PDB file of C-alpha atoms in Angstrom:
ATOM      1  CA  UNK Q   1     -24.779  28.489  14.305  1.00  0.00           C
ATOM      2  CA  UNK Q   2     -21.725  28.313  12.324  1.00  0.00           C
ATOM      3  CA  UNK Q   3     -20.402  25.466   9.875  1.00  0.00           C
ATOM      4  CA  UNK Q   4     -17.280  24.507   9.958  1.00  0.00           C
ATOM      5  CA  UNK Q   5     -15.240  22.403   7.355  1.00  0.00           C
ATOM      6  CA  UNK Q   6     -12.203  20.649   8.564  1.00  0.00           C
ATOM      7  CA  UNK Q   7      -9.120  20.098   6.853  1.00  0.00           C
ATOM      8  CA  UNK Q   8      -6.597  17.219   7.667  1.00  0.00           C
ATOM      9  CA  UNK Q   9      -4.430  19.465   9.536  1.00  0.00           C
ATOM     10  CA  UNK Q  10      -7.190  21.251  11.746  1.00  0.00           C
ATOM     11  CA  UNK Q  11      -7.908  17.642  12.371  1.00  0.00           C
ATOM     12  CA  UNK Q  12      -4.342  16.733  13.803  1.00  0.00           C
ATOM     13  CA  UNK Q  13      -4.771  20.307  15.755  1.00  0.00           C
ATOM     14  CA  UNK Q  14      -7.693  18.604  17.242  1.00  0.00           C
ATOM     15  CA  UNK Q  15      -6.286  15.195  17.721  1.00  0.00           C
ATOM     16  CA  UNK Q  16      -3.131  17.110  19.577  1.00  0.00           C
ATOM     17  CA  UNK Q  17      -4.538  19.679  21.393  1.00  0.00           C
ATOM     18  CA  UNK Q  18      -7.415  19.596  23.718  1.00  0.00           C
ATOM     19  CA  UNK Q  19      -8.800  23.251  23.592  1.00  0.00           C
ATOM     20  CA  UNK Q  20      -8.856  22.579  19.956  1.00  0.00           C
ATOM     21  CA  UNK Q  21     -10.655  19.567  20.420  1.00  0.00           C
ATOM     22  CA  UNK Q  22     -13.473  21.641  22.242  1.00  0.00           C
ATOM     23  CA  UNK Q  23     -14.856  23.112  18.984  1.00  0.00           C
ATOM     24  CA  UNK Q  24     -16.963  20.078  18.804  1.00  0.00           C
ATOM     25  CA  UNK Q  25     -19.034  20.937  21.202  1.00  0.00           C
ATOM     26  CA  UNK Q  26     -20.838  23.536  19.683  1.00  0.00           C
ATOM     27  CA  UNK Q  27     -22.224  24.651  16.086  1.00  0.00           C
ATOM     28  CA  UNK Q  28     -22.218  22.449  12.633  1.00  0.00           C
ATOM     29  CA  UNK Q  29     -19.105  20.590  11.928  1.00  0.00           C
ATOM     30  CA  UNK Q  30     -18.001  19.227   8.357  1.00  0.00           C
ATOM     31  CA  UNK Q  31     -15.004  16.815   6.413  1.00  0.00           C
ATOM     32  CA  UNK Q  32     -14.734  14.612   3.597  1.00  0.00           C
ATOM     33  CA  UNK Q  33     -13.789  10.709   3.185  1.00  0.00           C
ATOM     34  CA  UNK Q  34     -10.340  11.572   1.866  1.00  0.00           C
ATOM     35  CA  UNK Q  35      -9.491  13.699   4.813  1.00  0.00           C
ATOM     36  CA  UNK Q  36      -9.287  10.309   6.935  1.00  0.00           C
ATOM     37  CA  UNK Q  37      -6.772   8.989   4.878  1.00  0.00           C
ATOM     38  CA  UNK Q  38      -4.711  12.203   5.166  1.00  0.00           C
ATOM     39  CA  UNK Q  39      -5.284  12.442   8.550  1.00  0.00           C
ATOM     40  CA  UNK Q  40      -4.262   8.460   8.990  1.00  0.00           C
ATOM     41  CA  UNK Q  41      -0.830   8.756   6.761  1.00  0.00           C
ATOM     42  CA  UNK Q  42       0.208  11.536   8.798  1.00  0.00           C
ATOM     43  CA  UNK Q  43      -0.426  10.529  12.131  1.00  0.00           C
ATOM     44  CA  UNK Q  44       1.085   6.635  11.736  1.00  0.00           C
ATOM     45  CA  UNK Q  45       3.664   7.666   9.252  1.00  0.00           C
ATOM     46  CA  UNK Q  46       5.454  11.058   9.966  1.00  0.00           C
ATOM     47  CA  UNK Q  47       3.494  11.823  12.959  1.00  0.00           C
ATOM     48  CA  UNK Q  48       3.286  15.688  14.501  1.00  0.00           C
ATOM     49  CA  UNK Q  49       5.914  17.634  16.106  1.00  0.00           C
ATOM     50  CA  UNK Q  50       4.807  19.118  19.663  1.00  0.00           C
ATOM     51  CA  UNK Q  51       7.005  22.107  20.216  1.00  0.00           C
ATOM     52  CA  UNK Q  52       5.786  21.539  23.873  1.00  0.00           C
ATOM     53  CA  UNK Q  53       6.213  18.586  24.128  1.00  0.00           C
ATOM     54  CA  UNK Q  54      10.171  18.995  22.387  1.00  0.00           C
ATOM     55  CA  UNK Q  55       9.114  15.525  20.413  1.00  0.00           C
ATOM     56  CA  UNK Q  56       7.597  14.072  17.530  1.00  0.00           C
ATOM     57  CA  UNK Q  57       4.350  12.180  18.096  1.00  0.00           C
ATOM     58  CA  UNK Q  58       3.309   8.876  15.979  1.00  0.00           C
ATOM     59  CA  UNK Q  59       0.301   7.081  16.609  1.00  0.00           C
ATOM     60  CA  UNK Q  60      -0.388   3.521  16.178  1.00  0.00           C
ATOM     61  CA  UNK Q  61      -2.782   2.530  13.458  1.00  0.00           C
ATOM     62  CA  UNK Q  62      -5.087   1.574  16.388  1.00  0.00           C
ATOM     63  CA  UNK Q  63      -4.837   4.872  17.775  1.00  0.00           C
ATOM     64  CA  UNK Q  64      -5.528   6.785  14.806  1.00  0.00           C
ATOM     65  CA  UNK Q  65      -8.739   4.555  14.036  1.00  0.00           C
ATOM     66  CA  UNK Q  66      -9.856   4.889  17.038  1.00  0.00           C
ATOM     67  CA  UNK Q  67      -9.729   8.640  17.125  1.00  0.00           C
ATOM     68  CA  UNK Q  68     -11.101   8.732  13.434  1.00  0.00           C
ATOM     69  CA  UNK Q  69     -13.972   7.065  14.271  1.00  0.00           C
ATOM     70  CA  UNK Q  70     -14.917   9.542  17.246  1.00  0.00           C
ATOM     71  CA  UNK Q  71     -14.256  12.580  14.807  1.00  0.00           C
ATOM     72  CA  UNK Q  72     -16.363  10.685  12.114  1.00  0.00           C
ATOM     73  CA  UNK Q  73     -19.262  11.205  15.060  1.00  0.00           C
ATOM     74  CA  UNK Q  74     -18.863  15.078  15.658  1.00  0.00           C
ATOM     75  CA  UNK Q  75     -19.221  15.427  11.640  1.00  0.00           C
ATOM     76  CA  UNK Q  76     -21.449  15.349   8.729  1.00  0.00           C
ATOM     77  CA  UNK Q  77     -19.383  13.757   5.913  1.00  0.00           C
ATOM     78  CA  UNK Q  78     -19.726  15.760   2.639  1.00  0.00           C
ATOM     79  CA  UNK Q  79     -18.328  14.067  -0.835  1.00  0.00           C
ATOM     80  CA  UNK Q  80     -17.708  15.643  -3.523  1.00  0.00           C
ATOM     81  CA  UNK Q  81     -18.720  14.014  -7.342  1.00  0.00           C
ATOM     82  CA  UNK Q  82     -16.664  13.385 -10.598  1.00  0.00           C
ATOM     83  CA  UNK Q  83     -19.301  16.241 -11.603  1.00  0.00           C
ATOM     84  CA  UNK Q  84     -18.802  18.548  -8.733  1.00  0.00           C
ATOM     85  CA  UNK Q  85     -15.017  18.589 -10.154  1.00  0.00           C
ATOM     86  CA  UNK Q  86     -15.161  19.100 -13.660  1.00  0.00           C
ATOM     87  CA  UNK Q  87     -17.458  21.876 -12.473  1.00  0.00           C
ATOM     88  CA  UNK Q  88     -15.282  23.355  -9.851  1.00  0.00           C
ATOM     89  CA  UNK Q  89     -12.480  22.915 -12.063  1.00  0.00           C
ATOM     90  CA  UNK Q  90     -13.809  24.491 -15.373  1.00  0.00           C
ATOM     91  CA  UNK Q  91     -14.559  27.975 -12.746  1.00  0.00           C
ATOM     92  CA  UNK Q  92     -11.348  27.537 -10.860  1.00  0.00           C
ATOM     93  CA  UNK Q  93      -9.138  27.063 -13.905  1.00  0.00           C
ATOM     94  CA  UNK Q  94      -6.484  30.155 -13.616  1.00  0.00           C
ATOM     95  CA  UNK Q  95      -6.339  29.361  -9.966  1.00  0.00           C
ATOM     96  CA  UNK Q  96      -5.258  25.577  -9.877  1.00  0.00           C
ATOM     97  CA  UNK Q  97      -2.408  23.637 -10.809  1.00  0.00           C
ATOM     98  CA  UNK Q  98       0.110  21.143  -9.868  1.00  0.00           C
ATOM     99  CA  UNK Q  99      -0.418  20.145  -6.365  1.00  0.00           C
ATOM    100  CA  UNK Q 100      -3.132  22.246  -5.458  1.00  0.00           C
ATOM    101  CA  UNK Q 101      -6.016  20.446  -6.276  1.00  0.00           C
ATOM    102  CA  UNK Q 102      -5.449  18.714  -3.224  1.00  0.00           C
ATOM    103  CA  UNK Q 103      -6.581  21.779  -1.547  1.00  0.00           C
ATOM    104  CA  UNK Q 104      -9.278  22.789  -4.085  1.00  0.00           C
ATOM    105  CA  UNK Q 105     -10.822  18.918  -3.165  1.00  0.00           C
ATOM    106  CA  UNK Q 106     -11.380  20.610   0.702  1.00  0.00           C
ATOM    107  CA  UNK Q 107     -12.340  23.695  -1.240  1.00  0.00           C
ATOM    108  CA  UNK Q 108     -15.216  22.124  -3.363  1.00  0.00           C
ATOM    109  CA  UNK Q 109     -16.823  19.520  -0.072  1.00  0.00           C
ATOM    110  CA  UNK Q 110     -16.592  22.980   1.683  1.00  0.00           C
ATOM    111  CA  UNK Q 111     -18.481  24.896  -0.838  1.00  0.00           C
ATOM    112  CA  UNK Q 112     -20.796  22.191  -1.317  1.00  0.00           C
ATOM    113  CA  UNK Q 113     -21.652  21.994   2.491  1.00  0.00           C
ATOM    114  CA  UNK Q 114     -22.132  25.581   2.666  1.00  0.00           C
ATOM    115  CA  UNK Q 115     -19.525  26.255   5.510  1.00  0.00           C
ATOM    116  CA  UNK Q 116     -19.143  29.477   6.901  1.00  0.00           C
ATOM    117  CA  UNK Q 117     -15.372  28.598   7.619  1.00  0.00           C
ATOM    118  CA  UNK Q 118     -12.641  26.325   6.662  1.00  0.00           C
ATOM    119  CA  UNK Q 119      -9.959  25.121   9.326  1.00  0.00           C
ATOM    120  CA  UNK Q 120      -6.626  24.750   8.323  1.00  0.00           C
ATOM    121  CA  UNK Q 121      -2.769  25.330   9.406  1.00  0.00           C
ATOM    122  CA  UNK Q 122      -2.148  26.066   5.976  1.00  0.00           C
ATOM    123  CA  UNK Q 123      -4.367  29.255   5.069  1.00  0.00           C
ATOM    124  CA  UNK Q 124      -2.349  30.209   1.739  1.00  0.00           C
ATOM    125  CA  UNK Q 125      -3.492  26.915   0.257  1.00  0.00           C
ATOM    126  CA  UNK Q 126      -6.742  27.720   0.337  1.00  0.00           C
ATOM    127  CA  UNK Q 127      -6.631  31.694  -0.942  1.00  0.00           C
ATOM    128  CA  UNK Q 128      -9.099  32.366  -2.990  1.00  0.00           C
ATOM    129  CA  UNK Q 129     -10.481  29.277  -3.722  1.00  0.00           C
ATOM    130  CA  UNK Q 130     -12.919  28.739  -0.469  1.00  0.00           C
ATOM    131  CA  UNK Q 131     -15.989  30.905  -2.237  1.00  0.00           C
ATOM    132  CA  UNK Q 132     -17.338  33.198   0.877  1.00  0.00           C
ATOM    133  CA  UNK Q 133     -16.240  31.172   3.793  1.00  0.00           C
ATOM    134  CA  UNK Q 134     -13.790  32.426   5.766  1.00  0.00           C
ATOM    135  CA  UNK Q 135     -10.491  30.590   5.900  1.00  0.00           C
ATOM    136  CA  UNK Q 136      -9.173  30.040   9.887  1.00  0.00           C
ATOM    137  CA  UNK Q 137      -6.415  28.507  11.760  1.00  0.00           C
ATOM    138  CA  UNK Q 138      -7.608  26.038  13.677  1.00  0.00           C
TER     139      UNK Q 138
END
């Protein structure tokens, strides 16, 4: 059985996309607090474009509670201290700046939880900083 971490945008993929969605039903899946506030900004703010669709999706703040606290279910929420930081930083020093540590904060629950793979549309944001799991697109 494989662990999977979940970053806000696999989450959208999931929220969007049914076969995505599916994942759930099988093997160990993981997130942290903050990614529900990502996942909450994006979806009632900016929203998604569906290229299938040939629109731009924005939820309600309803909607995107309501679909938060189903994923919240299908997870095991990992946190990450002011101690697992310092640490992660101190090791990851020469790979993190700017703008990136938003990353490295999925990085470190990730590494923490012991996934085997980290879910994200955005798999150069999380090069080399992901330990042995394996970074996927959703």
């Amino acid at each position: 059985m494989k662990r999977y971490y979940w970053d806000s945008s696999a989450m959208i993929n999931a929220a969007v996309s049914d076969s995505v969605a599916e994942r759930f039903d099988t093997d160990t899946h993981l997130a942290r607090t903050h990614n529900l506030s990502e996942f909450f900004a994006i979806m009632t703010g900016r929203g998604i474009e569906i290229p299938d669709l040939g629109e731009r999706v924005i939820w309600s703040p309803k909607d995107a509670r309501k679909w938060l606290r189903d994923f919240v279910a299908k997870v095991t929420m990992v946190e990450v201290s002011a101690q697992d930081w310092l640490a992660g930083l101190q090791a990851a020093e020469s790979k993190v700046q700017g703008a990136r540590i938003y990353d490295f904060g999925h990085a470190l629950a990730a590494i923490k939880a012991r996934a085997d793979v980290v879910l994200t549309r955005n798999p150069t944001d999380f090069e080399g900083l992901t330990g042995t799991a394996v970074i996927e697109h959703p």
